[in-house]
Short mmCIF file of C-alpha atoms and ligand atoms in Angstrom, two decimals:
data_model
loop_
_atom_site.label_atom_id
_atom_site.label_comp_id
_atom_site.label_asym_id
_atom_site.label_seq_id
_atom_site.Cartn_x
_atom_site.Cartn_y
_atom_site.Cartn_z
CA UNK N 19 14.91 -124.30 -29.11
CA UNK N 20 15.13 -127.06 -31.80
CA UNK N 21 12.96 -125.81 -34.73
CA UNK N 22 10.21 -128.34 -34.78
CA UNK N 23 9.20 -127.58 -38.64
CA UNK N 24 13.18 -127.95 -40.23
CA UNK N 25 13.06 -130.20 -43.22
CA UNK N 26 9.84 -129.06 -44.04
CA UNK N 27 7.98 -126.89 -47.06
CA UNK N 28 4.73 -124.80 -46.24
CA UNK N 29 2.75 -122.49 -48.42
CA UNK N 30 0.96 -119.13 -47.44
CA UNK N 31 -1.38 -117.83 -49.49
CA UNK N 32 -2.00 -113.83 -48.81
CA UNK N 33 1.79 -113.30 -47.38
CA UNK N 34 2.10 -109.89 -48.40
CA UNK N 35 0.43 -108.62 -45.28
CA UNK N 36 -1.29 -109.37 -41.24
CA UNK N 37 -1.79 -112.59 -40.80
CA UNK N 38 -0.05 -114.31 -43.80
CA UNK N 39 2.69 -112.24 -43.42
CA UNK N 40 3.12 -113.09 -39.80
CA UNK N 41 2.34 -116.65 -40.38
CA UNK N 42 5.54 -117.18 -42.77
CA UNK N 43 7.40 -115.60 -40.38
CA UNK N 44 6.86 -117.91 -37.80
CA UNK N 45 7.44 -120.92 -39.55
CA UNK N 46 10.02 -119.64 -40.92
CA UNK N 47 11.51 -119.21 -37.77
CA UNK N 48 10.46 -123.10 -37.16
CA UNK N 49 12.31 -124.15 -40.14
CA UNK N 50 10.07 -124.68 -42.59
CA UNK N 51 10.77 -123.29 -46.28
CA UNK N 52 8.12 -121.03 -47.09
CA UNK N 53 6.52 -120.39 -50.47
CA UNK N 54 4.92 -117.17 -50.14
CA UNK N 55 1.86 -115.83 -52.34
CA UNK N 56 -0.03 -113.18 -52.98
CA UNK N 57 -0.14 -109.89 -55.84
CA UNK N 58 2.31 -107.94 -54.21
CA UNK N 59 5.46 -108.43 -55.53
CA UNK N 60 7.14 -105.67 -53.59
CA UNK N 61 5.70 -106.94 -50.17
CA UNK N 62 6.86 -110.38 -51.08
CA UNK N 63 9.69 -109.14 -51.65
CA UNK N 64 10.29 -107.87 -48.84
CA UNK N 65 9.22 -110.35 -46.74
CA UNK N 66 11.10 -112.55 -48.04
CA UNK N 67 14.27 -110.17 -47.25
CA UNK N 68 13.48 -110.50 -43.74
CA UNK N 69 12.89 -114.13 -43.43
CA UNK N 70 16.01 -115.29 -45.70
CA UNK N 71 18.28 -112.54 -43.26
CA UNK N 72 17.15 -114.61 -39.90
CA UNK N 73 18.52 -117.42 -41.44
CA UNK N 74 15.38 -118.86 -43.45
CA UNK N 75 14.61 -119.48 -46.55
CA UNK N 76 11.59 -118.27 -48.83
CA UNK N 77 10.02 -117.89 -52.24
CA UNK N 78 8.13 -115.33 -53.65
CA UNK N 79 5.15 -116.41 -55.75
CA UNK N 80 3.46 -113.28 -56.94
CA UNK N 81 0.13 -114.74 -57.86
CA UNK N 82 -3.82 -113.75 -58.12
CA UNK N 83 -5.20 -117.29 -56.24
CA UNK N 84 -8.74 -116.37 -58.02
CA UNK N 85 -7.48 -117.21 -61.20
CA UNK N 86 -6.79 -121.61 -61.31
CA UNK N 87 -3.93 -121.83 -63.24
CA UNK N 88 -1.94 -118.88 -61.29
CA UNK N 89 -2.86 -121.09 -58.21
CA UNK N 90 -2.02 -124.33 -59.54
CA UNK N 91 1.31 -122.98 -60.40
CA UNK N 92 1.98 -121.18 -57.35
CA UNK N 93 1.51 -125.21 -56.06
CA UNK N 94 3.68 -126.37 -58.75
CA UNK N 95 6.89 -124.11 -58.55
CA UNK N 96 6.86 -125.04 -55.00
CA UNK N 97 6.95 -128.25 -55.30
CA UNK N 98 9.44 -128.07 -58.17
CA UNK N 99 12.10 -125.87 -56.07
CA UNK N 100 11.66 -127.69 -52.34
CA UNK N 101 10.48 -131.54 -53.80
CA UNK N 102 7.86 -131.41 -51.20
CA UNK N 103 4.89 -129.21 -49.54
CA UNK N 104 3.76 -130.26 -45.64
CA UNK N 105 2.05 -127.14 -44.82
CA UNK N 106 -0.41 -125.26 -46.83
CA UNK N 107 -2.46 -121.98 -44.93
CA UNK N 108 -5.23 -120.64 -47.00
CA UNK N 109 -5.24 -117.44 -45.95
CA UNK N 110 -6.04 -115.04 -48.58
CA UNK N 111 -9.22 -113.39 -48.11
CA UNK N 112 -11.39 -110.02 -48.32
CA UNK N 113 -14.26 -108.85 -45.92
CA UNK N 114 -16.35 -106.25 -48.11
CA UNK N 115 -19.26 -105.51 -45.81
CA UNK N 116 -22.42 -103.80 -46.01
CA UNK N 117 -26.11 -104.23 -46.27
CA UNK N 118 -26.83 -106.25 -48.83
CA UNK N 119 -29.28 -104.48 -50.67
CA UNK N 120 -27.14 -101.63 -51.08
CA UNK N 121 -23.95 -103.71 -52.31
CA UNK N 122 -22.23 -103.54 -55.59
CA UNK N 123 -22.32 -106.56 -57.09
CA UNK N 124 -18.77 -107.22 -57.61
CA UNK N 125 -17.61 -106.99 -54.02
CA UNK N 126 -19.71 -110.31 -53.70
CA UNK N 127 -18.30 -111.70 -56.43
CA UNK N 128 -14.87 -110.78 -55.54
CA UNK N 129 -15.31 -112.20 -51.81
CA UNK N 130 -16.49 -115.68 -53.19
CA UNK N 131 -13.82 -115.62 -55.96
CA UNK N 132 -11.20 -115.11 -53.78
CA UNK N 133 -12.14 -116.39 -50.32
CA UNK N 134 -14.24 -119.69 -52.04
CA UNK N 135 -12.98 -120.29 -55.36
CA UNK N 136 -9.44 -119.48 -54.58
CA UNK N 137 -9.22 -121.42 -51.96
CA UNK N 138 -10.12 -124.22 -53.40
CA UNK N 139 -8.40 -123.89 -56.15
CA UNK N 140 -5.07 -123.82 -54.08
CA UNK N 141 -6.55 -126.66 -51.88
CA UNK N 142 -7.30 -128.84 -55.19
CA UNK N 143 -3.80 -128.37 -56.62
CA UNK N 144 -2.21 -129.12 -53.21
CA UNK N 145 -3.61 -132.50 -51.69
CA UNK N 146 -1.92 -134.89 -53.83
CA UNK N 147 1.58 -133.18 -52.61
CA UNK N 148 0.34 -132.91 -48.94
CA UNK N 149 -0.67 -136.62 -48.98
CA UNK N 150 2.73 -138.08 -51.07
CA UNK N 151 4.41 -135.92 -48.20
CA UNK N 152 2.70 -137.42 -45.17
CA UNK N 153 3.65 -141.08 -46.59
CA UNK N 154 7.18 -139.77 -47.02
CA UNK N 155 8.29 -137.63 -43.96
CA UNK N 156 9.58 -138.09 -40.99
CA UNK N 157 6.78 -136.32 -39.10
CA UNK N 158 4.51 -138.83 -40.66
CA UNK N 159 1.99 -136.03 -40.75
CA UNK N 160 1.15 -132.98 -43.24
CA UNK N 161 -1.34 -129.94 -42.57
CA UNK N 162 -3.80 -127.92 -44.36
CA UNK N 163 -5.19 -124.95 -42.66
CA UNK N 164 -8.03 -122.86 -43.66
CA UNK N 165 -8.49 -119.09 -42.26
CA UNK N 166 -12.09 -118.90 -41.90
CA UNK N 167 -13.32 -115.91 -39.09
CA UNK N 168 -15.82 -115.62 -36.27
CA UNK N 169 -17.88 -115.14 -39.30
CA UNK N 170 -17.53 -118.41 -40.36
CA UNK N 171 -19.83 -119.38 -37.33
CA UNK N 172 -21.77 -116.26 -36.52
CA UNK N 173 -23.86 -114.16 -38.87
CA UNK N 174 -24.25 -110.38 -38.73
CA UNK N 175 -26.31 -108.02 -40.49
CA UNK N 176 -24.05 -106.19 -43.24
CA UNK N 177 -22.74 -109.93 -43.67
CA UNK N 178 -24.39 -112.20 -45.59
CA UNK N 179 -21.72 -112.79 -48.18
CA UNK N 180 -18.82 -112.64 -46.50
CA UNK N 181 -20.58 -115.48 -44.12
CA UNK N 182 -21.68 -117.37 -46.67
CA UNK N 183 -17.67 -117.60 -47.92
CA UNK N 184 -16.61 -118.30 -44.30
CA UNK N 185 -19.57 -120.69 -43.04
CA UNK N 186 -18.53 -122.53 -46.13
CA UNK N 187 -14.73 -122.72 -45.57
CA UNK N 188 -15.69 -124.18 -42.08
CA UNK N 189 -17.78 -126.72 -43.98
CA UNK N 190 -15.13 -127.54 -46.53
CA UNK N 191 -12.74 -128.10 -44.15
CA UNK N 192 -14.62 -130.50 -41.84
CA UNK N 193 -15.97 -132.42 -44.58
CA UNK N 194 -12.32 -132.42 -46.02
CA UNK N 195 -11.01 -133.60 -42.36
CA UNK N 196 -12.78 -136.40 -42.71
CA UNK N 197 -12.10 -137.57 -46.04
CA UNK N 198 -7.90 -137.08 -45.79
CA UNK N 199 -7.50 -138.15 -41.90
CA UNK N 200 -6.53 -141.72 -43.01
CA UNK N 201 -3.99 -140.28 -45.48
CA UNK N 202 -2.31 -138.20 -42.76
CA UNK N 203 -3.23 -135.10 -43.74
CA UNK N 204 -5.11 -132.90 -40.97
CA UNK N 205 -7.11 -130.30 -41.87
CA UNK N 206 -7.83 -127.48 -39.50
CA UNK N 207 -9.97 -124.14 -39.46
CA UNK N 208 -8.91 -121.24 -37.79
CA UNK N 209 -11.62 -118.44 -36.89
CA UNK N 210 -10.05 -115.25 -36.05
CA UNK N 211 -12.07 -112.47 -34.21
CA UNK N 212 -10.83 -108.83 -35.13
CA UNK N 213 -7.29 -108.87 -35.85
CA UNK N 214 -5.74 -105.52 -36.33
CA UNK N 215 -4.39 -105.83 -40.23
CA UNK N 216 -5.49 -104.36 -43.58
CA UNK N 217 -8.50 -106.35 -43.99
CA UNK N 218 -10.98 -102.95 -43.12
CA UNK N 219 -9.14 -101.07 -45.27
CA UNK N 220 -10.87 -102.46 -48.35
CA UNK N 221 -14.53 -101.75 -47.26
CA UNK N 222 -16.43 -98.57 -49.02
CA UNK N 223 -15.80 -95.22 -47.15
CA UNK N 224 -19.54 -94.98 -46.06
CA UNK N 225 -19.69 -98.78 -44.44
CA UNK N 226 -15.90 -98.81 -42.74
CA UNK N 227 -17.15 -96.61 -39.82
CA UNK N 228 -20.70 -98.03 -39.24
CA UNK N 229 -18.63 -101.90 -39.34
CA UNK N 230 -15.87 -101.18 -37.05
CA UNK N 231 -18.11 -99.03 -34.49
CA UNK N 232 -18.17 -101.88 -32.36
CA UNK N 233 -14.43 -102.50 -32.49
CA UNK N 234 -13.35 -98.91 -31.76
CA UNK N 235 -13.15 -99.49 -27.84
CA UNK N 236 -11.26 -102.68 -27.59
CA UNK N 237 -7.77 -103.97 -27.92
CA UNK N 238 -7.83 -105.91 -30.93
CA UNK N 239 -5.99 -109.25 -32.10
CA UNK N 240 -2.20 -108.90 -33.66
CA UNK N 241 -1.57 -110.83 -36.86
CA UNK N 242 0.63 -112.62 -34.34
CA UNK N 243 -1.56 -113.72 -32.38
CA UNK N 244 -3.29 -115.92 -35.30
CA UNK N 245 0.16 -117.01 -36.48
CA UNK N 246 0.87 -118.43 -33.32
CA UNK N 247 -2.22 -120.76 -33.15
CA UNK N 248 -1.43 -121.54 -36.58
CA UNK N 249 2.49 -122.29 -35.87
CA UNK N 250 0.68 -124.45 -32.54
CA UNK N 251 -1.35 -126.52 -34.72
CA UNK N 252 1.57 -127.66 -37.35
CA UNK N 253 3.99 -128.73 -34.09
CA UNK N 254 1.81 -131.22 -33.01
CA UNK N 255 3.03 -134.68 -33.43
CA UNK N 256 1.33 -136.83 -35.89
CA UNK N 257 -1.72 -138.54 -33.04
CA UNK N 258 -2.56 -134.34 -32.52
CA UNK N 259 -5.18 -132.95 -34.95
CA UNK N 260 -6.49 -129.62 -33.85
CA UNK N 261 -9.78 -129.81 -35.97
CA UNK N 262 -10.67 -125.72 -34.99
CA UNK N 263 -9.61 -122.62 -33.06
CA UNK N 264 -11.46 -119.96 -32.71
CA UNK N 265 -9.79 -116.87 -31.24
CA UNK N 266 -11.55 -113.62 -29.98
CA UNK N 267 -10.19 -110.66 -28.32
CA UNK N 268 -10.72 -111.01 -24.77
CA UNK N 269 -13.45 -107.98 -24.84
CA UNK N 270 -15.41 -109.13 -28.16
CA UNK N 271 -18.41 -110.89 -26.84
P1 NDP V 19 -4.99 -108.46 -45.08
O1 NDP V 19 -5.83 -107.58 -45.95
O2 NDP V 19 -3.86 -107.86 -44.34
O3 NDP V 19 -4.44 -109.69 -45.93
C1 NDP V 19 -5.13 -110.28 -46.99
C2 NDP V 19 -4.14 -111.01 -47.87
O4 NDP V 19 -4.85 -111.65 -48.94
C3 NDP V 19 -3.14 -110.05 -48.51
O5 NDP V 19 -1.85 -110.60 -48.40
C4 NDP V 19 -3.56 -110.00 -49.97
O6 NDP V 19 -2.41 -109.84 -50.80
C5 NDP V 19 -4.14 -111.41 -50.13
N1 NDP V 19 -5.01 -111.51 -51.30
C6 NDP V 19 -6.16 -110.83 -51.52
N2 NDP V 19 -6.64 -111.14 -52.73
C7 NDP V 19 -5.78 -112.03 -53.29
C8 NDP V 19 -5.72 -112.72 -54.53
N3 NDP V 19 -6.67 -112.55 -55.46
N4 NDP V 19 -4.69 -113.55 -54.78
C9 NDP V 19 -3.73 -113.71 -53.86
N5 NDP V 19 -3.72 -113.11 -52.65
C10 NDP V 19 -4.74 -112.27 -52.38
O7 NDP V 19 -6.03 -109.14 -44.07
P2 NDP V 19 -5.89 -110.29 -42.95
O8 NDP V 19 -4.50 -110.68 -42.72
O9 NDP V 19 -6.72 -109.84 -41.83
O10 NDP V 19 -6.70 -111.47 -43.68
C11 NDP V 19 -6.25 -112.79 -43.80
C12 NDP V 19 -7.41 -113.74 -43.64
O11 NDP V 19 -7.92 -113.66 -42.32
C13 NDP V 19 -8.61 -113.47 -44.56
O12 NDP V 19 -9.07 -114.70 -45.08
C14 NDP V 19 -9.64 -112.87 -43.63
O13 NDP V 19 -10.96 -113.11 -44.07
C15 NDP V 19 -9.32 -113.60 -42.34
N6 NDP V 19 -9.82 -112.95 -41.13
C16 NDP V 19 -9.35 -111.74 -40.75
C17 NDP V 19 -9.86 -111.11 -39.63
C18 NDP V 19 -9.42 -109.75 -39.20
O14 NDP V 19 -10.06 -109.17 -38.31
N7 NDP V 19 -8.36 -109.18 -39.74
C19 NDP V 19 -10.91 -111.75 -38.82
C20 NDP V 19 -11.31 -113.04 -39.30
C21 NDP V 19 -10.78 -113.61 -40.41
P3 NDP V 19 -2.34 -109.00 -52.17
O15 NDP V 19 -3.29 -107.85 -52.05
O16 NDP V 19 -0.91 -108.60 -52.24
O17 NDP V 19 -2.70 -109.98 -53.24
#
C-alpha cells in the first residue's frame, strides 16, 4: 500500500490517549510526520516510541492547549522542525457531566477552556500554516479536523455544558468551512458516539454510573474506529471535502 499522507506534517492535539493516540498512529502509518500534544509527557513519550519503531516519525509536544501561548508554540515548533503542517485534529477534550444545578463550577469552566478556548487557540495559530501549505503541496489540499461528539448535535439532560462546547465546535467548523474552502483548506467535524477511552474516567464518582447506565449493555466504539474516519477524510484527493461524520455504535439509538 503506497502511504497516501508521505511528505506530509499533521498535528494531534490530546495524543496521549483513545482517540488522539490512535489517530497519530494511523497517520503515522500513512506517512505523515506527526507532532503530538498533550500534558503527558510519559504517554507522549511513549507513543512516540511506538510510532518512530514502525518506521515513522514523531514529536512530542508536552503542552496544556488551554493556555495560548503553550498552544501557539506547540504550532510553532512544528512548523520549525517539519517546515510545514497539512493536518491539524483538534482533539483534546473533557466530558464532565452532571446536572447542572449540582455542578462545581470549575468543571464548566474547564470543559469550555479546554474543549472551546483551546481549540481555538490551536486552530488560530494553525491556519496561516495550513493555508501556505495547501498553495505549496503536492496534494494541493490541507485539513483541519475538529472532534466534536453526538453531543455536538443532540442535547441530554446532565449536558448542558459539555453541549454547549460541542454544538459550538460544530458551528465553528462549518462557519470556518466556508470561509477557508477557497484557500484549500477543508475543514471537517467528526461526532463520535461512545468510544471506549478515558474520557468517563474524569466524571465525579456519584455521576459516572448514573451517565454510562445507558452504555453498560452495548459494544462500544474503539479509538480506532474514530481514527479511521479521521485517516478517511485526510486521503481524499483535493475535489473531496468530507464536511461531517458522525459515528454511533451500531446499538446507540
Ligand atoms: P481521552 O480522555 O482518552 O483523551 C483526551 C485527551 O485530551 C488526552 O490525550 C488528554 O491528554 C488531552 N487533554 C485534556 N486536557 C488537555 C489540555 N489542557 N491540554 C492538552 N491536552 C489535553 O478521551 P477521548 O479520546 O475519548 O477524547 C478525545 C475527544 O473525543 C474529546 O474531544 C471528546 O470530547 C471527544 N469525544 C469522545 C467520545 C467518547 O465516547 N470517548 C464521544 C464523543 C466525543 P493529557 O491529559 O495528557 O493532557
Amino acid at each position: 500500500m503506497t502511504a497516501k499522507l508521505h511528505g506530509t506534517v499533521a498535528l494531534i492535539t490530546g495524543a496521549s490517549s483513545g482517540i488522539g493516540e490512535a489517530t497519530a498512529k494511523i497517520l503515522a502509518a500513512q506517512g505523515a510526520a506527526v507532532a503530538i500534544v498533550a500534558r503527558r509527557k510519559d504517554r507522549l513519550e511513549q507513543l512516540a516510541e511506538e510510532i518512530t519503531a514502525s518506521g515513522g516519525k514523531a514529536l512530542v509536544i508536552e503542552a496544556d492547549i488551554t493556555d495560548q501561548k503553550q498552544a501557539e508554540q506547540a504550532v510553532t515548533r512544528t512548523v520549525e522542525q517539519y517546515g510545514r503542517l497539512d493536518t491539524v485534529v483538534n482533539n483534546a477534550g473533557v466530558m464532565l457531566l452532571g446536572p447542572a444545578s449540582e455542578a462545581p463550577l470549575e468543571e464548566w469552566e474547564r470543559m469550555v477552556s479546554i474543549n472551546v478556548n483551546g481549540l481555538l487557540y490551536v486552530s488560530h495559530a494553525a491556519l496561516p500554516h495550513l493555508v501556505r501549505s495547501a498553495s505549496i503541496s503536492e496534494r494541493k489540499v490541507t485539513d483541519l479536523i475538529n472532534i466534536s461528539s453526538v453531543a455536538g448535535r443532540k442535547t441530554m439532560a446532565g449536558g448542558a455544558v459539555y453541549n454547549l462546547t460541542k454544538f459550538g465546535v460544530a458551528a465553528f467548523t462549518d462557519a470556518l468551512r466556508q470561509e477557508v474552502a477557497g484557500q484549500s483548506v477543508r475543514v471537517s467535524a467528526v461526532e463520535p458516539g461512545a468510544v471506549k477511552t478515558e474520557l468517563s474516567s474524569h466524571l465525579r464518582d456519584e455521576v459516572r454510573e448514573q451517565s454510562m447506565k445507558s452504555f453498560s449493555d452495548i459494544e462500544l466504539l474503539e479509538a480506532q474506529d474514530i481514527a479511521e474516519a479521521i485517516e478517511y477524510i485526510v486521503t481524499r484527493p483535493r475535489h473531496v471535502a468530507v464536511n461531517e461524520v458522525l459515528i454511533r455504535p451500531t446499538d446507540q439509538v
